[in-house]
Amino acid sequence: MFNPLAPAEVVTAMGKAAHAAARSEEEATAFSRVQLLSTYSASRHLAVELESFDAELRRFARTVAAAVRGRLAGLPDADGLEALADRLDERSDPQAVGALVGDLLAGLREADAPAAVALRTEVQRRLRELADREVDLLAAVIEPPPRA
């Protein structure tokens, strides 16, 4: 997941909300109850993210790296793109993968070669698939699939 917050930052924010609610001398308000429910919801989603999404992100990064390598012959700056593919293969940090894919797409937008257009389309498709997979994983926490 390309979350702008690292998991530690999310946990810190959730902890602050829970701490404030627990330490309050005042009777719980509707707002404080909603904050606690949101914290609970966020904790469930974060657990799924931590448990499941690393594998999805690694698979995405490897797939994009392979797609880059598969089209190097028709791309400008093939050496630079091969190095980018190597870095993608080595990364599992969502922010690093996001930055590399962003750099890749920025470079591909500037190139009008058919291979660049095709690769850009494929990377965009892979991003949609990753987003769909994330939604599927998070939705399973909200509404687990029915048991057979």
mmCIF file of C-alpha atoms in Angstrom:
data_model
loop_
_atom_site.group_PDB
_atom_site.id
_atom_site.type_symbol
_atom_site.label_atom_id
_atom_site.label_comp_id
_atom_site.label_asym_id
_atom_site.label_seq_id
_atom_site.Cartn_x
_atom_site.Cartn_y
_atom_site.Cartn_z
ATOM 1 C CA MET A 1 0.000 0.000 0.000
ATOM 2 C CA PHE A 2 1.315 3.388 -0.877
ATOM 3 C CA ASN A 3 0.273 4.989 2.384
ATOM 4 C CA PRO A 4 1.923 8.355 3.043
ATOM 5 C CA LEU A 5 2.199 7.356 6.708
ATOM 6 C CA ALA A 6 4.511 4.628 7.891
ATOM 7 C CA PRO A 7 2.861 1.948 10.083
ATOM 8 C CA ALA A 8 4.614 3.370 13.151
ATOM 9 C CA GLU A 9 3.087 6.790 12.437
ATOM 10 C CA VAL A 10 -0.379 5.255 12.094
ATOM 11 C CA VAL A 11 0.011 3.375 15.380
ATOM 12 C CA THR A 12 1.216 6.551 17.110
ATOM 13 C CA ALA A 13 -1.811 8.512 15.903
ATOM 14 C CA MET A 14 -4.159 5.738 17.003
ATOM 15 C CA GLY A 15 -2.465 5.562 20.392
ATOM 16 C CA LYS A 16 -2.814 9.308 20.911
ATOM 17 C CA ALA A 17 -6.551 9.158 20.242
ATOM 18 C CA ALA A 18 -7.027 6.225 22.604
ATOM 19 C CA HIS A 19 -4.832 7.826 25.253
ATOM 20 C CA ALA A 20 -6.747 11.105 25.121
ATOM 21 C CA ALA A 21 -10.068 9.283 25.476
ATOM 22 C CA ALA A 22 -8.848 7.127 28.340
ATOM 23 C CA ARG A 23 -7.304 10.038 30.288
ATOM 24 C CA SER A 24 -10.218 12.403 29.886
ATOM 25 C CA GLU A 25 -11.923 13.414 33.127
ATOM 26 C CA GLU A 26 -15.054 14.358 31.191
ATOM 27 C CA GLU A 27 -17.894 12.082 30.236
ATOM 28 C CA ALA A 28 -17.429 10.581 26.786
ATOM 29 C CA THR A 29 -18.899 12.706 24.037
ATOM 30 C CA ALA A 30 -20.241 11.505 20.721
ATOM 31 C CA PHE A 31 -17.041 12.812 19.123
ATOM 32 C CA SER A 32 -14.738 10.912 21.502
ATOM 33 C CA ARG A 33 -16.729 7.703 21.002
ATOM 34 C CA VAL A 34 -16.442 8.091 17.231
ATOM 35 C CA GLN A 35 -12.694 8.650 17.602
ATOM 36 C CA LEU A 36 -12.365 5.406 19.546
ATOM 37 C CA LEU A 37 -14.439 3.509 16.984
ATOM 38 C CA SER A 38 -12.283 4.959 14.211
ATOM 39 C CA THR A 39 -9.169 3.885 16.093
ATOM 40 C CA TYR A 40 -10.567 0.389 16.401
ATOM 41 C CA SER A 41 -11.400 0.299 12.689
ATOM 42 C CA ALA A 42 -7.956 1.617 11.765
ATOM 43 C CA SER A 43 -6.303 -1.039 13.931
ATOM 44 C CA ARG A 44 -8.143 -3.802 12.077
ATOM 45 C CA HIS A 45 -7.129 -2.387 8.716
ATOM 46 C CA LEU A 46 -3.542 -1.846 9.813
ATOM 47 C CA ALA A 47 -3.344 -5.457 10.992
ATOM 48 C CA VAL A 48 -4.418 -6.657 7.544
ATOM 49 C CA GLU A 49 -1.938 -4.318 5.919
ATOM 50 C CA LEU A 50 0.923 -5.533 8.095
ATOM 51 C CA GLU A 51 -0.026 -9.183 7.727
ATOM 52 C CA SER A 52 -0.886 -9.378 4.047
ATOM 53 C CA PHE A 53 0.163 -6.418 2.014
ATOM 54 C CA ASP A 54 3.952 -6.864 2.019
ATOM 55 C CA ALA A 55 3.625 -9.960 -0.148
ATOM 56 C CA GLU A 56 1.276 -8.120 -2.515
ATOM 57 C CA LEU A 57 3.638 -5.175 -2.781
ATOM 58 C CA ARG A 58 6.683 -7.392 -3.410
ATOM 59 C CA ARG A 59 4.757 -9.258 -6.113
ATOM 60 C CA PHE A 60 3.751 -5.926 -7.704
ATOM 61 C CA ALA A 61 7.341 -4.603 -7.621
ATOM 62 C CA ARG A 62 8.724 -7.803 -9.166
ATOM 63 C CA THR A 63 6.035 -7.800 -11.858
ATOM 64 C CA VAL A 64 6.724 -4.176 -12.794
ATOM 65 C CA ALA A 65 10.478 -4.822 -12.792
ATOM 66 C CA ALA A 66 9.964 -7.797 -15.129
ATOM 67 C CA ALA A 67 7.754 -5.684 -17.401
ATOM 68 C CA VAL A 68 10.480 -3.028 -17.613
ATOM 69 C CA ARG A 69 13.115 -5.636 -18.456
ATOM 70 C CA GLY A 70 10.821 -7.180 -21.055
ATOM 71 C CA ARG A 71 10.623 -3.898 -22.983
ATOM 72 C CA LEU A 72 14.140 -2.503 -22.597
ATOM 73 C CA ALA A 73 14.961 -2.931 -26.272
ATOM 74 C CA GLY A 74 12.433 -0.318 -27.364
ATOM 75 C CA LEU A 75 12.944 2.162 -24.538
ATOM 76 C CA PRO A 76 15.116 5.246 -24.300
ATOM 77 C CA ASP A 77 17.624 5.172 -21.410
ATOM 78 C CA ALA A 78 17.545 1.375 -21.236
ATOM 79 C CA ASP A 79 20.501 1.313 -18.808
ATOM 80 C CA GLY A 80 18.763 3.669 -16.395
ATOM 81 C CA LEU A 81 15.534 1.705 -16.617
ATOM 82 C CA GLU A 82 17.328 -1.579 -16.027
ATOM 83 C CA ALA A 83 18.892 -0.076 -12.891
ATOM 84 C CA LEU A 84 15.452 1.106 -11.789
ATOM 85 C CA ALA A 85 14.091 -2.430 -12.332
ATOM 86 C CA ASP A 86 16.944 -3.814 -10.211
ATOM 87 C CA ARG A 87 16.083 -1.368 -7.409
ATOM 88 C CA LEU A 88 12.401 -2.351 -7.655
ATOM 89 C CA ASP A 89 13.343 -6.019 -7.239
ATOM 90 C CA GLU A 90 15.204 -5.156 -4.043
ATOM 91 C CA ARG A 91 12.518 -3.009 -2.390
ATOM 92 C CA SER A 92 9.585 -3.910 -0.195
ATOM 93 C CA ASP A 93 9.097 -0.555 1.527
ATOM 94 C CA PRO A 94 5.873 0.969 0.163
ATOM 95 C CA GLN A 95 7.290 4.490 0.047
ATOM 96 C CA ALA A 96 10.412 3.360 -1.829
ATOM 97 C CA VAL A 97 8.375 1.286 -4.304
ATOM 98 C CA GLY A 98 5.983 4.192 -4.791
ATOM 99 C CA ALA A 99 8.843 6.610 -5.457
ATOM 100 C CA LEU A 100 10.451 4.253 -7.979
ATOM 101 C CA VAL A 101 7.183 3.618 -9.813
ATOM 102 C CA GLY A 102 6.513 7.361 -9.806
ATOM 103 C CA ASP A 103 9.940 7.979 -11.339
ATOM 104 C CA LEU A 104 9.299 5.252 -13.916
ATOM 105 C CA LEU A 105 5.940 6.704 -14.929
ATOM 106 C CA ALA A 106 7.336 10.248 -15.106
ATOM 107 C CA GLY A 107 10.066 9.067 -17.459
ATOM 108 C CA LEU A 108 7.625 7.073 -19.575
ATOM 109 C CA ARG A 109 5.301 10.074 -19.943
ATOM 110 C CA GLU A 110 8.158 11.983 -21.566
ATOM 111 C CA ALA A 111 8.899 9.200 -24.073
ATOM 112 C CA ASP A 112 6.672 8.679 -27.073
ATOM 113 C CA ALA A 113 8.191 5.412 -28.268
ATOM 114 C CA PRO A 114 5.580 2.645 -28.690
ATOM 115 C CA ALA A 115 7.399 0.492 -26.115
ATOM 116 C CA ALA A 116 7.226 3.353 -23.576
ATOM 117 C CA VAL A 117 3.504 3.854 -24.165
ATOM 118 C CA ALA A 118 2.873 0.110 -23.832
ATOM 119 C CA LEU A 119 4.932 -0.124 -20.648
ATOM 120 C CA ARG A 120 3.198 2.904 -19.132
ATOM 121 C CA THR A 121 -0.171 1.294 -19.864
ATOM 122 C CA GLU A 122 0.962 -1.968 -18.277
ATOM 123 C CA VAL A 123 2.297 -0.256 -15.141
ATOM 124 C CA GLN A 124 -0.975 1.643 -14.770
ATOM 125 C CA ARG A 125 -2.868 -1.638 -15.102
ATOM 126 C CA ARG A 126 -0.652 -3.221 -12.455
ATOM 127 C CA LEU A 127 -1.317 -0.260 -10.138
ATOM 128 C CA ARG A 128 -5.073 -0.733 -10.580
ATOM 129 C CA GLU A 129 -4.696 -4.433 -9.801
ATOM 130 C CA LEU A 130 -2.691 -3.610 -6.669
ATOM 131 C CA ALA A 131 -5.348 -1.132 -5.515
ATOM 132 C CA ASP A 132 -8.092 -3.682 -6.197
ATOM 133 C CA ARG A 133 -6.193 -6.304 -4.219
ATOM 134 C CA GLU A 134 -5.788 -3.904 -1.307
ATOM 135 C CA VAL A 135 -9.525 -3.188 -1.318
ATOM 136 C CA ASP A 136 -10.239 -6.938 -1.364
ATOM 137 C CA LEU A 137 -7.946 -7.518 1.618
ATOM 138 C CA LEU A 138 -9.444 -4.655 3.618
ATOM 139 C CA ALA A 139 -13.012 -5.594 2.705
ATOM 140 C CA ALA A 140 -12.445 -9.117 4.002
ATOM 141 C CA VAL A 141 -11.912 -7.609 7.474
ATOM 142 C CA ILE A 142 -15.166 -5.688 7.294
ATOM 143 C CA GLU A 143 -17.228 -8.491 5.779
ATOM 144 C CA PRO A 144 -15.415 -11.814 5.914
ATOM 145 C CA PRO A 145 -16.287 -14.161 3.051
ATOM 146 C CA PRO A 146 -19.107 -16.595 3.905
ATOM 147 C CA ARG A 147 -18.043 -19.998 5.102
ATOM 148 C CA ALA A 148 -18.780 -22.886 2.808
#
